[in-house]
């Protein structure tokens, strides 16, 4: 039958609360990750100490501190070539990923960006956390994966864009 993509509902068949809840199950995760990444990006962009190559609270100091314990020290070395540039890249990346996730614009691409940021931070900054579940970057990486797989099919710009396609009613 045509109609609902995820099942055999017809266009005029009523859908229950359980069906609607299943459709929107990832919305709380999308809102949480979106708000968190927007906040993290803005926090970094407004913290002049963070966006410095050296000094207390700087990205440079943090990268120097984790260099020897990182899973991939080459990533840290790359960041240390231009700590300020890396700091701005992470902050702007977090901000864009968060905004894209919140409004659901290119949802899978935003989730991929969030997953890559979280993966790079896990392999560098929080790798040495023992036990592993003390490091939050791994949890963020895992939280991005369902959004990467599902995208943002509801309450999103992606859904709105999909309804504007020619030939759709």
PDB file of C-alpha atoms in Angstrom:
ATOM      1  CA  UNK A   1       0.000   0.000   0.000  1.00  0.00           C
ATOM      2  CA  UNK A   2       1.098   3.558  -0.486  1.00  0.00           C
ATOM      3  CA  UNK A   3       1.225   6.137   2.276  1.00  0.00           C
ATOM      4  CA  UNK A   4       3.261   5.700   5.393  1.00  0.00           C
ATOM      5  CA  UNK A   5       6.861   4.795   4.512  1.00  0.00           C
ATOM      6  CA  UNK A   6       7.560   2.618   7.521  1.00  0.00           C
ATOM      7  CA  UNK A   7       4.620   0.235   7.401  1.00  0.00           C
ATOM      8  CA  UNK A   8       1.488  -0.852   5.609  1.00  0.00           C
ATOM      9  CA  UNK A   9      -0.763   2.054   6.581  1.00  0.00           C
ATOM     10  CA  UNK A  10      -2.961   3.578   3.923  1.00  0.00           C
ATOM     11  CA  UNK A  11      -3.218   7.323   3.566  1.00  0.00           C
ATOM     12  CA  UNK A  12      -6.523   7.537   5.408  1.00  0.00           C
ATOM     13  CA  UNK A  13      -5.892   4.928   8.111  1.00  0.00           C
ATOM     14  CA  UNK A  14      -5.508   6.410  11.605  1.00  0.00           C
ATOM     15  CA  UNK A  15      -2.135   5.956  13.235  1.00  0.00           C
ATOM     16  CA  UNK A  16      -1.819   5.292  16.942  1.00  0.00           C
ATOM     17  CA  UNK A  17       0.287   6.980  19.557  1.00  0.00           C
ATOM     18  CA  UNK A  18       2.819   4.136  19.455  1.00  0.00           C
ATOM     19  CA  UNK A  19       3.374   4.645  15.726  1.00  0.00           C
ATOM     20  CA  UNK A  20       3.829   8.382  16.133  1.00  0.00           C
ATOM     21  CA  UNK A  21       6.202   7.881  19.074  1.00  0.00           C
ATOM     22  CA  UNK A  22       8.306   5.481  17.001  1.00  0.00           C
ATOM     23  CA  UNK A  23       8.448   8.026  14.180  1.00  0.00           C
ATOM     24  CA  UNK A  24       9.682  10.747  16.509  1.00  0.00           C
ATOM     25  CA  UNK A  25      11.894   8.641  18.808  1.00  0.00           C
ATOM     26  CA  UNK A  26      15.113  10.314  17.654  1.00  0.00           C
ATOM     27  CA  UNK A  27      13.803  13.862  18.110  1.00  0.00           C
ATOM     28  CA  UNK A  28      14.933  14.187  21.768  1.00  0.00           C
ATOM     29  CA  UNK A  29      18.408  12.948  20.804  1.00  0.00           C
ATOM     30  CA  UNK A  30      18.511  15.394  17.899  1.00  0.00           C
ATOM     31  CA  UNK A  31      17.518  18.305  20.158  1.00  0.00           C
ATOM     32  CA  UNK A  32      20.030  17.322  22.864  1.00  0.00           C
ATOM     33  CA  UNK A  33      22.947  16.921  20.456  1.00  0.00           C
ATOM     34  CA  UNK A  34      22.008  20.052  18.529  1.00  0.00           C
ATOM     35  CA  UNK A  35      21.771  22.254  21.628  1.00  0.00           C
ATOM     36  CA  UNK A  36      24.925  20.738  23.129  1.00  0.00           C
ATOM     37  CA  UNK A  37      27.011  21.278  19.994  1.00  0.00           C
ATOM     38  CA  UNK A  38      25.708  24.832  19.470  1.00  0.00           C
ATOM     39  CA  UNK A  39      26.559  25.604  23.095  1.00  0.00           C
ATOM     40  CA  UNK A  40      30.008  23.987  22.812  1.00  0.00           C
ATOM     41  CA  UNK A  41      30.796  25.930  19.636  1.00  0.00           C
ATOM     42  CA  UNK A  42      29.631  29.264  21.052  1.00  0.00           C
ATOM     43  CA  UNK A  43      31.440  28.604  24.330  1.00  0.00           C
ATOM     44  CA  UNK A  44      34.721  28.063  22.469  1.00  0.00           C
ATOM     45  CA  UNK A  45      34.229  31.034  20.138  1.00  0.00           C
ATOM     46  CA  UNK A  46      33.592  33.400  23.050  1.00  0.00           C
ATOM     47  CA  UNK A  47      36.471  32.142  25.206  1.00  0.00           C
ATOM     48  CA  UNK A  48      39.592  34.066  24.209  1.00  0.00           C
ATOM     49  CA  UNK A  49      41.737  31.864  26.462  1.00  0.00           C
ATOM     50  CA  UNK A  50      40.620  28.728  24.609  1.00  0.00           C
ATOM     51  CA  UNK A  51      41.429  30.167  21.191  1.00  0.00           C
ATOM     52  CA  UNK A  52      45.072  30.841  22.122  1.00  0.00           C
ATOM     53  CA  UNK A  53      48.166  28.838  21.259  1.00  0.00           C
ATOM     54  CA  UNK A  54      49.382  28.851  24.845  1.00  0.00           C
ATOM     55  CA  UNK A  55      48.349  29.736  28.366  1.00  0.00           C
ATOM     56  CA  UNK A  56      45.911  28.357  30.917  1.00  0.00           C
ATOM     57  CA  UNK A  57      42.747  26.965  29.324  1.00  0.00           C
ATOM     58  CA  UNK A  58      44.094  27.288  25.779  1.00  0.00           C
ATOM     59  CA  UNK A  59      43.620  24.771  22.995  1.00  0.00           C
ATOM     60  CA  UNK A  60      47.402  24.700  22.603  1.00  0.00           C
ATOM     61  CA  UNK A  61      47.934  23.787  26.256  1.00  0.00           C
ATOM     62  CA  UNK A  62      45.235  21.117  26.074  1.00  0.00           C
ATOM     63  CA  UNK A  63      46.738  19.573  22.929  1.00  0.00           C
ATOM     64  CA  UNK A  64      50.244  19.577  24.443  1.00  0.00           C
ATOM     65  CA  UNK A  65      48.822  17.933  27.561  1.00  0.00           C
ATOM     66  CA  UNK A  66      47.192  15.038  25.713  1.00  0.00           C
ATOM     67  CA  UNK A  67      49.785  14.508  22.992  1.00  0.00           C
ATOM     68  CA  UNK A  68      51.609  11.589  24.620  1.00  0.00           C
ATOM     69  CA  UNK A  69      48.455   9.760  25.728  1.00  0.00           C
ATOM     70  CA  UNK A  70      46.427  10.174  22.522  1.00  0.00           C
ATOM     71  CA  UNK A  71      45.492   7.117  20.469  1.00  0.00           C
ATOM     72  CA  UNK A  72      46.528   9.002  17.331  1.00  0.00           C
ATOM     73  CA  UNK A  73      49.301  11.449  18.269  1.00  0.00           C
ATOM     74  CA  UNK A  74      49.525  12.497  14.613  1.00  0.00           C
ATOM     75  CA  UNK A  75      46.130  14.207  14.947  1.00  0.00           C
ATOM     76  CA  UNK A  76      47.429  16.168  17.917  1.00  0.00           C
ATOM     77  CA  UNK A  77      50.608  17.076  16.021  1.00  0.00           C
ATOM     78  CA  UNK A  78      48.445  18.330  13.161  1.00  0.00           C
ATOM     79  CA  UNK A  79      46.405  20.468  15.565  1.00  0.00           C
ATOM     80  CA  UNK A  80      49.585  21.828  17.161  1.00  0.00           C
ATOM     81  CA  UNK A  81      50.768  23.223  13.807  1.00  0.00           C
ATOM     82  CA  UNK A  82      48.090  25.901  14.219  1.00  0.00           C
ATOM     83  CA  UNK A  83      46.306  25.605  17.572  1.00  0.00           C
ATOM     84  CA  UNK A  84      44.231  28.740  17.031  1.00  0.00           C
ATOM     85  CA  UNK A  85      43.120  27.562  13.580  1.00  0.00           C
ATOM     86  CA  UNK A  86      42.269  24.131  14.954  1.00  0.00           C
ATOM     87  CA  UNK A  87      40.337  25.740  17.821  1.00  0.00           C
ATOM     88  CA  UNK A  88      38.335  27.867  15.402  1.00  0.00           C
ATOM     89  CA  UNK A  89      37.731  24.866  13.104  1.00  0.00           C
ATOM     90  CA  UNK A  90      36.395  22.748  15.975  1.00  0.00           C
ATOM     91  CA  UNK A  91      34.253  25.597  17.352  1.00  0.00           C
ATOM     92  CA  UNK A  92      32.755  26.538  13.967  1.00  0.00           C
ATOM     93  CA  UNK A  93      32.291  22.861  13.112  1.00  0.00           C
ATOM     94  CA  UNK A  94      30.421  22.262  16.373  1.00  0.00           C
ATOM     95  CA  UNK A  95      28.265  25.330  15.786  1.00  0.00           C
ATOM     96  CA  UNK A  96      27.354  24.327  12.215  1.00  0.00           C
ATOM     97  CA  UNK A  97      26.730  20.692  13.170  1.00  0.00           C
ATOM     98  CA  UNK A  98      24.538  21.799  16.077  1.00  0.00           C
ATOM     99  CA  UNK A  99      22.498  24.227  13.981  1.00  0.00           C
ATOM    100  CA  UNK A 100      22.108  21.720  11.143  1.00  0.00           C
ATOM    101  CA  UNK A 101      20.972  19.080  13.622  1.00  0.00           C
ATOM    102  CA  UNK A 102      18.503  21.363  15.387  1.00  0.00           C
ATOM    103  CA  UNK A 103      16.766  22.537  12.224  1.00  0.00           C
ATOM    104  CA  UNK A 104      17.209  19.200  10.476  1.00  0.00           C
ATOM    105  CA  UNK A 105      18.995  20.615   7.452  1.00  0.00           C
ATOM    106  CA  UNK A 106      21.107  17.963   5.727  1.00  0.00           C
ATOM    107  CA  UNK A 107      20.566  15.843   8.836  1.00  0.00           C
ATOM    108  CA  UNK A 108      22.806  12.961   7.833  1.00  0.00           C
ATOM    109  CA  UNK A 109      25.640  15.306   6.849  1.00  0.00           C
ATOM    110  CA  UNK A 110      25.326  17.167  10.159  1.00  0.00           C
ATOM    111  CA  UNK A 111      25.360  13.841  12.035  1.00  0.00           C
ATOM    112  CA  UNK A 112      28.430  12.750  10.088  1.00  0.00           C
ATOM    113  CA  UNK A 113      30.149  15.990  11.063  1.00  0.00           C
ATOM    114  CA  UNK A 114      29.189  15.483  14.705  1.00  0.00           C
ATOM    115  CA  UNK A 115      30.411  11.893  14.618  1.00  0.00           C
ATOM    116  CA  UNK A 116      33.743  12.920  13.062  1.00  0.00           C
ATOM    117  CA  UNK A 117      34.267  15.689  15.613  1.00  0.00           C
ATOM    118  CA  UNK A 118      33.442  13.291  18.450  1.00  0.00           C
ATOM    119  CA  UNK A 119      35.692  10.592  16.986  1.00  0.00           C
ATOM    120  CA  UNK A 120      38.628  12.976  16.639  1.00  0.00           C
ATOM    121  CA  UNK A 121      38.162  14.242  20.201  1.00  0.00           C
ATOM    122  CA  UNK A 122      37.887  10.690  21.526  1.00  0.00           C
ATOM    123  CA  UNK A 123      41.074   9.613  19.738  1.00  0.00           C
ATOM    124  CA  UNK A 124      42.975  12.624  21.062  1.00  0.00           C
ATOM    125  CA  UNK A 125      41.575  14.352  24.143  1.00  0.00           C
ATOM    126  CA  UNK A 126      39.582  11.686  25.987  1.00  0.00           C
ATOM    127  CA  UNK A 127      41.386   8.525  24.882  1.00  0.00           C
ATOM    128  CA  UNK A 128      43.243   8.187  28.182  1.00  0.00           C
ATOM    129  CA  UNK A 129      40.022   8.152  30.254  1.00  0.00           C
ATOM    130  CA  UNK A 130      39.966   5.035  32.402  1.00  0.00           C
ATOM    131  CA  UNK A 131      37.603   3.283  32.444  1.00  0.00           C
ATOM    132  CA  UNK A 132      36.651   4.210  28.880  1.00  0.00           C
ATOM    133  CA  UNK A 133      33.095   5.249  29.777  1.00  0.00           C
ATOM    134  CA  UNK A 134      34.401   8.216  31.783  1.00  0.00           C
ATOM    135  CA  UNK A 135      35.296   9.901  28.501  1.00  0.00           C
ATOM    136  CA  UNK A 136      32.180  11.540  27.089  1.00  0.00           C
ATOM    137  CA  UNK A 137      33.420  11.830  23.484  1.00  0.00           C
ATOM    138  CA  UNK A 138      32.851   8.118  22.852  1.00  0.00           C
ATOM    139  CA  UNK A 139      29.274   8.454  24.106  1.00  0.00           C
ATOM    140  CA  UNK A 140      28.714  11.421  21.772  1.00  0.00           C
ATOM    141  CA  UNK A 141      30.133   9.414  18.873  1.00  0.00           C
ATOM    142  CA  UNK A 142      27.680   6.576  19.572  1.00  0.00           C
ATOM    143  CA  UNK A 143      24.800   9.064  19.966  1.00  0.00           C
ATOM    144  CA  UNK A 144      25.477  10.517  16.514  1.00  0.00           C
ATOM    145  CA  UNK A 145      25.272   7.132  14.772  1.00  0.00           C
ATOM    146  CA  UNK A 146      21.449   6.697  14.906  1.00  0.00           C
ATOM    147  CA  UNK A 147      21.047  10.200  13.456  1.00  0.00           C
ATOM    148  CA  UNK A 148      23.603   9.386  10.777  1.00  0.00           C
ATOM    149  CA  UNK A 149      21.579   6.300   9.818  1.00  0.00           C
ATOM    150  CA  UNK A 150      18.106   7.849  10.065  1.00  0.00           C
ATOM    151  CA  UNK A 151      18.674  11.474   9.144  1.00  0.00           C
ATOM    152  CA  UNK A 152      16.032  13.971  10.229  1.00  0.00           C
ATOM    153  CA  UNK A 153      12.799  12.771   8.582  1.00  0.00           C
ATOM    154  CA  UNK A 154      10.408  14.638  10.898  1.00  0.00           C
ATOM    155  CA  UNK A 155      10.148  18.216  12.126  1.00  0.00           C
ATOM    156  CA  UNK A 156      13.033  19.229   9.908  1.00  0.00           C
ATOM    157  CA  UNK A 157      14.049  21.275   6.921  1.00  0.00           C
ATOM    158  CA  UNK A 158      14.928  17.980   5.221  1.00  0.00           C
ATOM    159  CA  UNK A 159      11.311  16.804   5.540  1.00  0.00           C
ATOM    160  CA  UNK A 160      10.085  20.171   4.309  1.00  0.00           C
ATOM    161  CA  UNK A 161      12.466  20.084   1.341  1.00  0.00           C
ATOM    162  CA  UNK A 162      11.283  16.544   0.538  1.00  0.00           C
ATOM    163  CA  UNK A 163       7.659  17.676   0.433  1.00  0.00           C
ATOM    164  CA  UNK A 164       8.541  20.402  -2.107  1.00  0.00           C
ATOM    165  CA  UNK A 165       9.821  17.971  -4.714  1.00  0.00           C
ATOM    166  CA  UNK A 166       7.974  18.102  -8.024  1.00  0.00           C
ATOM    167  CA  UNK A 167       5.314  15.437  -8.381  1.00  0.00           C
ATOM    168  CA  UNK A 168       4.707  15.113  -4.619  1.00  0.00           C
ATOM    169  CA  UNK A 169       1.308  15.813  -3.172  1.00  0.00           C
TER     170      UNK A 169
END
